[in-house]
PDB file of C-alpha atoms in Angstrom:
ATOM      1  CA  MET A   1      -2.923  -2.760   9.490  1.00 95.00           C
ATOM      2  CA  HIS A   2      -1.116  -5.873   8.484  1.00 95.00           C
ATOM      3  CA  PHE A   3      -0.644  -9.177  10.228  1.00 96.00           C
ATOM      4  CA  ILE A   4       1.971 -11.819   9.416  1.00 96.00           C
ATOM      5  CA  SER A   5       0.375 -14.490  11.611  1.00 97.00           C
ATOM      6  CA  ALA A   6      -2.617 -14.821  13.762  1.00 97.00           C
ATOM      7  CA  THR A   7      -0.958 -13.134  16.581  1.00 97.00           C
ATOM      8  CA  GLU A   8       1.467 -10.642  15.219  1.00 97.00           C
ATOM      9  CA  GLY A   9       0.722  -7.395  13.364  1.00 97.00           C
ATOM     10  CA  TRP A  10       1.329  -3.749  13.154  1.00 97.00           C
ATOM     11  CA  LEU A  11      -1.050  -0.727  12.527  1.00 96.00           C
ATOM     12  CA  VAL A  12      -0.280   2.786  11.430  1.00 97.00           C
ATOM     13  CA  GLY A  13      -2.112   6.076  11.649  1.00 96.00           C
ATOM     14  CA  SER A  14      -1.913  10.039  12.026  1.00 96.00           C
ATOM     15  CA  ASP A  15       1.003  11.889  12.998  1.00 96.00           C
ATOM     16  CA  GLY A  16       3.628   8.874  12.513  1.00 96.00           C
ATOM     17  CA  VAL A  17       1.613   6.570  14.763  1.00 96.00           C
ATOM     18  CA  LEU A  18       2.884   2.985  14.643  1.00 96.00           C
ATOM     19  CA  PHE A  19       1.705   0.013  16.831  1.00 97.00           C
ATOM     20  CA  LYS A  20       2.687  -3.455  17.223  1.00 97.00           C
ATOM     21  CA  THR A  21       0.735  -6.470  18.639  1.00 97.00           C
ATOM     22  CA  THR A  22       2.000  -9.963  19.479  1.00 97.00           C
ATOM     23  CA  ASP A  23      -1.383 -11.185  20.978  1.00 98.00           C
ATOM     24  CA  GLY A  24      -3.666 -11.086  18.056  1.00 97.00           C
ATOM     25  CA  GLY A  25      -4.607  -7.415  18.738  1.00 97.00           C
ATOM     26  CA  ASP A  26      -5.676  -7.632  22.502  1.00 97.00           C
ATOM     27  CA  ASN A  27      -2.748  -5.404  23.464  1.00 98.00           C
ATOM     28  CA  TRP A  28      -0.927  -2.856  21.128  1.00 97.00           C
ATOM     29  CA  GLN A  29       2.716  -1.675  21.866  1.00 96.00           C
ATOM     30  CA  PRO A  30       3.423   1.838  20.604  1.00 97.00           C
ATOM     31  CA  LEU A  31       6.631   2.103  18.298  1.00 96.00           C
ATOM     32  CA  THR A  32       8.432   5.209  17.398  1.00 95.00           C
ATOM     33  CA  SER A  33       8.269   5.948  13.713  1.00 95.00           C
ATOM     34  CA  GLY A  34      10.591   9.115  13.652  1.00 95.00           C
ATOM     35  CA  VAL A  35       7.979  11.023  11.526  1.00 96.00           C
ATOM     36  CA  THR A  36       4.989  13.226  12.404  1.00 96.00           C
ATOM     37  CA  THR A  37       3.297  12.930   9.076  1.00 95.00           C
ATOM     38  CA  SER A  38       0.326  10.593   8.852  1.00 97.00           C
ATOM     39  CA  LEU A  39       0.891   6.968   7.612  1.00 97.00           C
ATOM     40  CA  TYR A  40      -1.838   5.054   5.775  1.00 96.00           C
ATOM     41  CA  GLY A  41      -0.165   1.758   4.682  1.00 96.00           C
ATOM     42  CA  VAL A  42       1.996  -0.883   6.422  1.00 98.00           C
ATOM     43  CA  TYR A  43       3.311  -4.223   5.293  1.00 97.00           C
ATOM     44  CA  PHE A  44       5.719  -6.684   6.837  1.00 97.00           C
ATOM     45  CA  LEU A  45       7.531  -9.360   4.894  1.00 96.00           C
ATOM     46  CA  ASP A  46       8.484 -11.245   7.883  1.00 96.00           C
ATOM     47  CA  ALA A  47       8.662 -10.669  11.675  1.00 95.00           C
ATOM     48  CA  ILE A  48      11.600  -8.166  11.064  1.00 96.00           C
ATOM     49  CA  THR A  49      11.291  -6.587   7.665  1.00 97.00           C
ATOM     50  CA  GLY A  50       8.648  -4.068   7.083  1.00 97.00           C
ATOM     51  CA  PHE A  51       7.609  -0.947   5.258  1.00 98.00           C
ATOM     52  CA  ALA A  52       5.110   2.034   5.978  1.00 98.00           C
ATOM     53  CA  VAL A  53       3.873   4.752   3.681  1.00 97.00           C
ATOM     54  CA  GLY A  54       2.196   8.005   4.001  1.00 96.00           C
ATOM     55  CA  ASN A  55       1.723  11.680   3.296  1.00 95.00           C
ATOM     56  CA  ASP A  56       4.318  13.651   1.530  1.00 93.00           C
ATOM     57  CA  ASP A  57       6.171  10.794  -0.372  1.00 94.00           C
ATOM     58  CA  HIS A  58       7.003   9.101   2.842  1.00 96.00           C
ATOM     59  CA  LEU A  59       8.312   5.544   2.793  1.00 97.00           C
ATOM     60  CA  LEU A  60       9.557   3.935   6.112  1.00 97.00           C
ATOM     61  CA  LYS A  61      11.495   0.683   6.284  1.00 97.00           C
ATOM     62  CA  THR A  62      12.405  -1.205   9.435  1.00 97.00           C
ATOM     63  CA  THR A  63      14.741  -4.342   9.604  1.00 97.00           C
ATOM     64  CA  ASP A  64      14.147  -4.963  13.314  1.00 97.00           C
ATOM     65  CA  GLY A  65      10.604  -5.475  13.629  1.00 95.00           C
ATOM     66  CA  GLY A  66       9.630  -2.042  14.013  1.00 95.00           C
ATOM     67  CA  THR A  67      11.978  -0.695  16.953  1.00 94.00           C
ATOM     68  CA  THR A  68      13.768   1.493  14.409  1.00 96.00           C
ATOM     69  CA  TRP A  69      12.632   2.930  10.981  1.00 97.00           C
ATOM     70  CA  THR A  70      14.621   4.739   8.259  1.00 96.00           C
ATOM     71  CA  THR A  71      12.809   7.145   6.240  1.00 96.00           C
ATOM     72  CA  THR A  72      13.215   7.651   2.371  1.00 94.00           C
ATOM     73  CA  ILE A  73      11.311  10.536   0.607  1.00 93.00           C
ATOM     74  CA  LEU A  74      10.222   9.426  -2.877  1.00 94.00           C
ATOM     75  CA  THR A  75       9.921  11.907  -5.670  1.00 90.00           C
ATOM     76  CA  THR A  76       6.205  11.476  -6.693  1.00 90.00           C
ATOM     77  CA  SER A  77       5.258  14.833  -4.755  1.00 90.00           C
ATOM     78  CA  GLU A  78       2.207  12.769  -3.648  1.00 92.00           C
ATOM     79  CA  ASP A  79       0.552  11.184  -0.610  1.00 94.00           C
ATOM     80  CA  LEU A  80       1.302   7.402  -0.588  1.00 96.00           C
ATOM     81  CA  THR A  81      -1.653   5.276   0.373  1.00 94.00           C
ATOM     82  CA  SER A  82      -0.708   1.512   0.614  1.00 95.00           C
ATOM     83  CA  VAL A  83       2.279  -0.697   0.146  1.00 97.00           C
ATOM     84  CA  VAL A  84       2.278  -4.549  -0.543  1.00 95.00           C
ATOM     85  CA  PHE A  85       4.713  -7.185  -1.438  1.00 95.00           C
ATOM     86  CA  LYS A  86       4.542 -10.460  -3.275  1.00 93.00           C
ATOM     87  CA  ASP A  87       7.738 -11.741  -2.175  1.00 93.00           C
ATOM     88  CA  LYS A  88      10.849 -10.299  -0.704  1.00 95.00           C
ATOM     89  CA  SER A  89      11.790  -8.764  -3.952  1.00 95.00           C
ATOM     90  CA  ASN A  90       8.546  -7.551  -5.665  1.00 92.00           C
ATOM     91  CA  GLY A  91       6.209  -4.936  -4.312  1.00 93.00           C
ATOM     92  CA  TRP A  92       3.965  -2.129  -5.161  1.00 93.00           C
ATOM     93  CA  ILE A  93       3.028   1.254  -3.516  1.00 94.00           C
ATOM     94  CA  THR A  94      -0.239   3.210  -4.315  1.00 91.00           C
ATOM     95  CA  GLY A  95      -0.728   6.817  -4.064  1.00 91.00           C
ATOM     96  CA  ASP A  96      -2.674  10.032  -4.990  1.00 90.00           C
ATOM     97  CA  ASP A  97      -2.914  11.356  -8.442  1.00 86.00           C
ATOM     98  CA  ASN A  98      -2.274   8.161 -10.433  1.00 82.00           C
ATOM     99  CA  VAL A  99       1.001   6.918  -8.335  1.00 88.00           C
ATOM    100  CA  LEU A 100       1.383   3.194  -8.708  1.00 88.00           C
ATOM    101  CA  LEU A 101       5.181   2.312  -8.005  1.00 92.00           C
ATOM    102  CA  ALA A 102       6.837  -1.079  -8.275  1.00 91.00           C
ATOM    103  CA  THR A 103      10.034  -2.718  -6.951  1.00 94.00           C
ATOM    104  CA  THR A 104      11.702  -5.654  -8.019  1.00 93.00           C
ATOM    105  CA  ASP A 105      14.749  -5.237  -5.574  1.00 96.00           C
ATOM    106  CA  GLY A 106      13.107  -5.453  -2.175  1.00 95.00           C
ATOM    107  CA  GLY A 107      12.309  -1.645  -2.093  1.00 95.00           C
ATOM    108  CA  ALA A 108      15.780  -0.414  -2.805  1.00 95.00           C
ATOM    109  CA  THR A 109      14.351   1.355  -5.841  1.00 95.00           C
ATOM    110  CA  TRP A 110      10.971   2.131  -6.880  1.00 95.00           C
ATOM    111  CA  THR A 111       9.769   2.506 -10.610  1.00 91.00           C
ATOM    112  CA  ASP A 112       6.657   4.413 -11.790  1.00 88.00           C
ATOM    113  CA  GLN A 113       4.200   2.127 -13.486  1.00 84.00           C
ATOM    114  CA  SER A 114       2.759   4.754 -15.750  1.00 73.00           C
ATOM    115  CA  ILE A 115      -0.891   3.877 -15.365  1.00 76.00           C
ATOM    116  CA  SER A 116      -3.316   6.783 -16.363  1.00 73.00           C
ATOM    117  CA  LEU A 117      -6.599   6.719 -14.595  1.00 72.00           C
ATOM    118  CA  ASP A 118      -9.642   8.287 -16.146  1.00 72.00           C
ATOM    119  CA  SER A 119      -8.646  11.755 -14.692  1.00 69.00           C
ATOM    120  CA  SER A 120      -5.530  13.244 -13.822  1.00 63.00           C
ATOM    121  CA  GLY A 121      -6.397  13.852 -10.193  1.00 65.00           C
ATOM    122  CA  ASP A 122      -7.558  10.311  -9.352  1.00 79.00           C
ATOM    123  CA  ASP A 123      -5.959   8.400  -6.583  1.00 85.00           C
ATOM    124  CA  PHE A 124      -4.920   4.847  -6.068  1.00 85.00           C
ATOM    125  CA  ASN A 125      -6.307   3.796  -2.705  1.00 85.00           C
ATOM    126  CA  ASP A 126      -5.189   0.250  -2.277  1.00 87.00           C
ATOM    127  CA  ILE A 127      -3.677  -2.813  -3.869  1.00 87.00           C
ATOM    128  CA  VAL A 128      -4.075  -6.405  -3.291  1.00 89.00           C
ATOM    129  CA  ILE A 129      -2.231  -9.573  -4.479  1.00 89.00           C
ATOM    130  CA  LEU A 130      -4.801 -12.172  -5.547  1.00 89.00           C
ATOM    131  CA  SER A 131      -2.231 -14.882  -6.428  1.00 86.00           C
ATOM    132  CA  ASP A 132       1.323 -15.339  -7.551  1.00 83.00           C
ATOM    133  CA  THR A 133       0.723 -13.286 -10.559  1.00 84.00           C
ATOM    134  CA  ASN A 134      -2.775 -11.524 -10.245  1.00 87.00           C
ATOM    135  CA  ILE A 135      -2.755  -8.123  -8.691  1.00 85.00           C
ATOM    136  CA  ILE A 136      -5.503  -5.389  -8.442  1.00 86.00           C
ATOM    137  CA  ALA A 137      -5.330  -1.709  -7.516  1.00 85.00           C
ATOM    138  CA  VAL A 138      -8.364   0.175  -6.381  1.00 86.00           C
ATOM    139  CA  ALA A 139      -8.825   3.867  -7.354  1.00 83.00           C
ATOM    140  CA  ASP A 140     -11.177   6.814  -7.385  1.00 81.00           C
ATOM    141  CA  ASP A 141     -14.343   6.985  -9.515  1.00 76.00           C
ATOM    142  CA  HIS A 142     -14.961   3.230  -9.472  1.00 80.00           C
ATOM    143  CA  GLN A 143     -11.696   2.270 -11.199  1.00 84.00           C
ATOM    144  CA  LEU A 144      -9.537  -0.849 -10.823  1.00 83.00           C
ATOM    145  CA  VAL A 145      -6.179  -1.748 -12.377  1.00 84.00           C
ATOM    146  CA  SER A 146      -5.882  -5.470 -12.986  1.00 86.00           C
ATOM    147  CA  SER A 147      -2.729  -7.280 -13.789  1.00 84.00           C
ATOM    148  CA  GLU A 148      -2.338 -10.882 -14.673  1.00 89.00           C
ATOM    149  CA  ASP A 149       1.568 -10.874 -15.023  1.00 83.00           C
ATOM    150  CA  SER A 150       2.645  -9.425 -11.557  1.00 77.00           C
ATOM    151  CA  GLY A 151       2.473  -5.901 -13.004  1.00 75.00           C
ATOM    152  CA  ALA A 152       4.261  -6.276 -16.096  1.00 79.00           C
ATOM    153  CA  THR A 153       1.079  -5.110 -18.071  1.00 81.00           C
ATOM    154  CA  CYS A 154      -2.010  -3.649 -16.509  1.00 80.00           C
ATOM    155  CA  THR A 155      -5.618  -3.306 -17.739  1.00 83.00           C
ATOM    156  CA  LEU A 156      -7.747  -0.283 -16.535  1.00 83.00           C
ATOM    157  CA  ILE A 157     -11.348  -1.358 -15.499  1.00 83.00           C
ATOM    158  CA  ASN A 158     -13.917   1.288 -14.896  1.00 81.00           C
ATOM    159  CA  LEU A 159     -16.595  -0.516 -12.688  1.00 77.00           C
ATOM    160  CA  GLU A 160     -19.390   2.054 -13.288  1.00 68.00           C
ATOM    161  CA  VAL A 161     -18.998   1.298 -17.067  1.00 58.00           C
ATOM    162  CA  ALA A 162     -18.452  -2.473 -16.633  1.00 52.00           C
ATOM    163  CA  LEU A 163     -21.412  -2.871 -14.440  1.00 51.00           C
ATOM    164  CA  GLY A 164     -23.767  -0.820 -16.661  1.00 53.00           C
ATOM    165  CA  GLY A 165     -23.955   2.109 -14.100  1.00 52.00           C
ATOM    166  CA  ILE A 166     -24.998   0.053 -11.137  1.00 48.00           C
ATOM    167  CA  VAL A 167     -22.885   2.036  -8.678  1.00 48.00           C
ATOM    168  CA  ILE A 168     -24.264   3.656  -5.629  1.00 44.00           C
ATOM    169  CA  ASP A 169     -22.399   6.000  -3.264  1.00 49.00           C
ATOM    170  CA  ASP A 170     -19.068   4.524  -4.464  1.00 48.00           C
ATOM    171  CA  HIS A 171     -20.032   1.148  -3.738  1.00 42.00           C
ATOM    172  CA  VAL A 172     -20.971  -1.535  -6.149  1.00 42.00           C
ATOM    173  CA  ASP A 173     -24.530  -2.852  -5.822  1.00 39.00           C
ATOM    174  CA  GLY A 174     -25.016  -6.458  -5.691  1.00 40.00           C
TER     175      GLY A 174
END
Protein backbone atom coordinates (compact mmCIF):
# COMPACT_ATOMS: atom_id res chain seq x y z
CA MET A 1 0.00 0.00 0.00
CA HIS A 2 1.23 3.49 -0.78
CA PHE A 3 -0.35 6.89 -0.13
CA ILE A 4 0.81 10.13 -1.77
CA SER A 5 -1.43 12.25 0.46
CA ALA A 6 -3.81 11.82 3.36
CA THR A 7 -6.59 10.89 0.93
CA GLU A 8 -5.05 9.32 -2.18
CA GLY A 9 -3.49 5.86 -2.16
CA TRP A 10 -3.17 2.50 -3.89
CA LEU A 11 -2.88 -1.11 -2.75
CA VAL A 12 -1.98 -4.35 -4.47
CA GLY A 13 -2.60 -8.04 -3.83
CA SER A 14 -3.01 -11.56 -5.16
CA ASP A 15 -4.03 -12.28 -8.74
CA GLY A 16 -3.06 -8.81 -10.00
CA VAL A 17 -5.45 -7.03 -7.67
CA LEU A 18 -5.10 -3.22 -7.60
CA PHE A 19 -7.26 -0.71 -5.74
CA LYS A 20 -7.24 3.08 -5.42
CA THR A 21 -8.74 5.32 -2.76
CA THR A 22 -9.35 9.04 -2.93
CA ASP A 23 -10.97 9.38 0.50
CA GLY A 24 -8.28 8.18 2.86
CA GLY A 25 -9.21 4.51 2.61
CA ASP A 26 -12.91 4.67 3.41
CA ASN A 27 -13.73 3.46 -0.11
CA TRP A 28 -11.57 1.59 -2.61
CA GLN A 29 -12.05 1.54 -6.40
CA PRO A 30 -10.84 -1.61 -8.19
CA LEU A 31 -8.36 -1.04 -11.02
CA THR A 32 -7.35 -3.41 -13.82
CA SER A 33 -3.67 -4.33 -13.72
CA GLY A 34 -3.70 -6.55 -16.80
CA VAL A 35 -1.87 -9.36 -14.98
CA THR A 36 -3.00 -12.35 -12.92
CA THR A 37 0.22 -12.74 -10.95
CA SER A 38 0.38 -11.66 -7.31
CA LEU A 39 1.58 -8.10 -6.72
CA TYR A 40 3.52 -7.25 -3.55
CA GLY A 41 4.64 -3.64 -3.80
CA VAL A 42 3.30 -0.37 -5.17
CA TYR A 43 4.74 3.15 -5.24
CA PHE A 44 3.48 6.36 -6.84
CA LEU A 45 5.73 9.30 -7.67
CA ASP A 46 2.72 11.60 -7.95
CA ALA A 47 -1.00 11.30 -8.71
CA ILE A 48 -0.41 9.90 -12.21
CA THR A 49 2.90 7.97 -12.32
CA GLY A 50 3.24 4.75 -10.38
CA PHE A 51 4.89 1.34 -10.29
CA ALA A 52 3.87 -2.08 -8.97
CA VAL A 53 5.97 -5.24 -8.61
CA GLY A 54 5.16 -8.89 -8.08
CA ASN A 55 5.71 -12.54 -8.88
CA ASP A 56 7.76 -13.73 -11.83
CA ASP A 57 9.72 -10.51 -12.44
CA HIS A 58 6.60 -8.43 -13.09
CA LEU A 59 7.11 -4.66 -13.09
CA LEU A 60 4.04 -2.60 -13.92
CA LYS A 61 3.96 1.12 -14.67
CA THR A 62 1.10 3.57 -15.02
CA THR A 63 1.16 7.14 -16.27
CA ASP A 64 -2.55 7.84 -15.79
CA GLY A 65 -3.13 7.30 -12.08
CA GLY A 66 -3.63 3.55 -12.36
CA THR A 67 -6.31 3.40 -15.05
CA THR A 68 -3.97 1.55 -17.43
CA TRP A 69 -0.72 -0.30 -16.77
CA THR A 70 2.15 -1.48 -18.96
CA THR A 71 4.01 -4.61 -17.93
CA THR A 72 7.71 -5.27 -18.17
CA ILE A 73 9.21 -8.64 -17.29
CA LEU A 74 12.62 -8.06 -15.72
CA THR A 75 15.37 -10.65 -16.01
CA THR A 76 16.04 -11.61 -12.39
CA SER A 77 13.97 -14.83 -12.57
CA GLU A 78 12.69 -13.97 -9.08
CA ASP A 79 9.61 -12.58 -7.38
CA LEU A 80 9.83 -8.83 -6.76
CA THR A 81 8.71 -7.71 -3.31
CA SER A 82 8.81 -3.91 -3.11
CA VAL A 83 9.47 -0.75 -5.08
CA VAL A 84 10.35 2.75 -3.84
CA PHE A 85 11.61 6.00 -5.36
CA LYS A 86 13.65 8.81 -3.80
CA ASP A 87 12.64 11.19 -6.60
CA LYS A 88 11.39 10.95 -10.19
CA SER A 89 14.71 9.46 -11.36
CA ASN A 90 16.13 7.31 -8.55
CA GLY A 91 14.40 4.19 -7.29
CA TRP A 92 14.93 0.65 -6.04
CA ILE A 93 13.23 -2.74 -6.31
CA THR A 94 13.74 -5.60 -3.85
CA GLY A 95 13.13 -9.26 -4.55
CA ASP A 96 13.75 -12.85 -3.66
CA ASP A 97 17.20 -14.45 -3.70
CA ASN A 98 19.38 -11.35 -3.17
CA VAL A 99 17.61 -9.16 -5.76
CA LEU A 100 18.21 -5.45 -5.24
CA LEU A 101 17.79 -3.35 -8.39
CA ALA A 102 18.30 0.39 -8.90
CA THR A 103 17.22 2.91 -11.51
CA THR A 104 18.58 6.38 -12.19
CA ASP A 105 16.35 7.07 -15.19
CA GLY A 106 12.84 6.91 -13.74
CA GLY A 107 12.44 3.17 -14.21
CA ALA A 108 13.38 2.92 -17.88
CA THR A 109 16.31 0.65 -16.96
CA TRP A 110 17.18 -1.28 -13.80
CA THR A 111 20.67 -2.30 -12.64
CA ASP A 112 21.53 -5.15 -10.27
CA GLN A 113 23.16 -3.74 -7.14
CA SER A 114 25.19 -6.96 -6.64
CA ILE A 115 24.52 -7.22 -2.90
CA SER A 116 25.26 -10.61 -1.37
CA LEU A 117 23.30 -11.57 1.69
CA ASP A 118 24.60 -14.19 4.14
CA SER A 119 22.93 -17.05 2.22
CA SER A 120 22.33 -17.31 -1.50
CA GLY A 121 18.62 -18.02 -1.03
CA ASP A 122 17.92 -15.06 1.25
CA ASP A 123 15.26 -12.63 0.11
CA PHE A 124 15.03 -8.85 0.26
CA ASN A 125 11.56 -8.06 1.60
CA ASP A 126 11.28 -4.28 1.69
CA ILE A 127 13.22 -1.06 1.25
CA VAL A 128 12.80 2.30 2.98
CA ILE A 129 14.22 5.71 2.18
CA LEU A 130 15.18 7.35 5.48
CA SER A 131 16.50 10.63 4.10
CA ASP A 132 17.78 12.15 0.89
CA THR A 133 20.83 9.86 0.95
CA ASN A 134 20.04 7.08 3.48
CA ILE A 135 18.24 3.88 2.47
CA ILE A 136 17.74 0.57 4.26
CA ALA A 137 16.67 -2.73 2.68
CA VAL A 138 15.30 -5.45 4.97
CA ALA A 139 16.14 -9.09 4.23
CA ASP A 140 15.65 -12.60 5.60
CA ASP A 141 17.62 -13.98 8.53
CA HIS A 142 17.79 -10.69 10.47
CA GLN A 143 19.73 -8.85 7.77
CA LEU A 144 19.69 -5.22 6.68
CA VAL A 145 21.52 -3.49 3.88
CA SER A 146 22.24 0.13 4.67
CA SER A 147 23.47 2.89 2.39
CA GLU A 148 24.36 6.46 3.29
CA ASP A 149 25.05 7.54 -0.30
CA SER A 150 21.79 6.71 -2.12
CA GLY A 151 22.86 3.15 -2.85
CA ALA A 152 26.28 3.87 -4.39
CA THR A 153 27.83 1.79 -1.60
CA CYS A 154 26.03 -0.55 0.75
CA THR A 155 26.84 -2.23 4.05
CA LEU A 156 25.37 -5.60 5.07
CA ILE A 157 24.30 -5.69 8.72
CA ASN A 158 23.34 -8.93 10.43
CA LEU A 159 21.06 -7.81 13.27
CA GLU A 160 21.41 -11.06 15.19
CA VAL A 161 25.17 -10.59 15.35
CA ALA A 162 24.94 -6.82 15.89
CA LEU A 163 22.54 -7.27 18.81
CA GLY A 164 24.48 -10.11 20.41
CA GLY A 165 21.91 -12.77 19.48
CA ILE A 166 18.90 -10.96 20.99
CA VAL A 167 16.46 -12.00 18.27
CA ILE A 168 13.24 -13.91 18.99
CA ASP A 169 10.97 -15.29 16.24
CA ASP A 170 12.40 -12.94 13.58
CA HIS A 171 11.63 -9.89 15.73
CA VAL A 172 14.24 -7.80 17.45
CA ASP A 173 13.72 -7.81 21.21
CA GLY A 174 13.85 -4.41 22.83
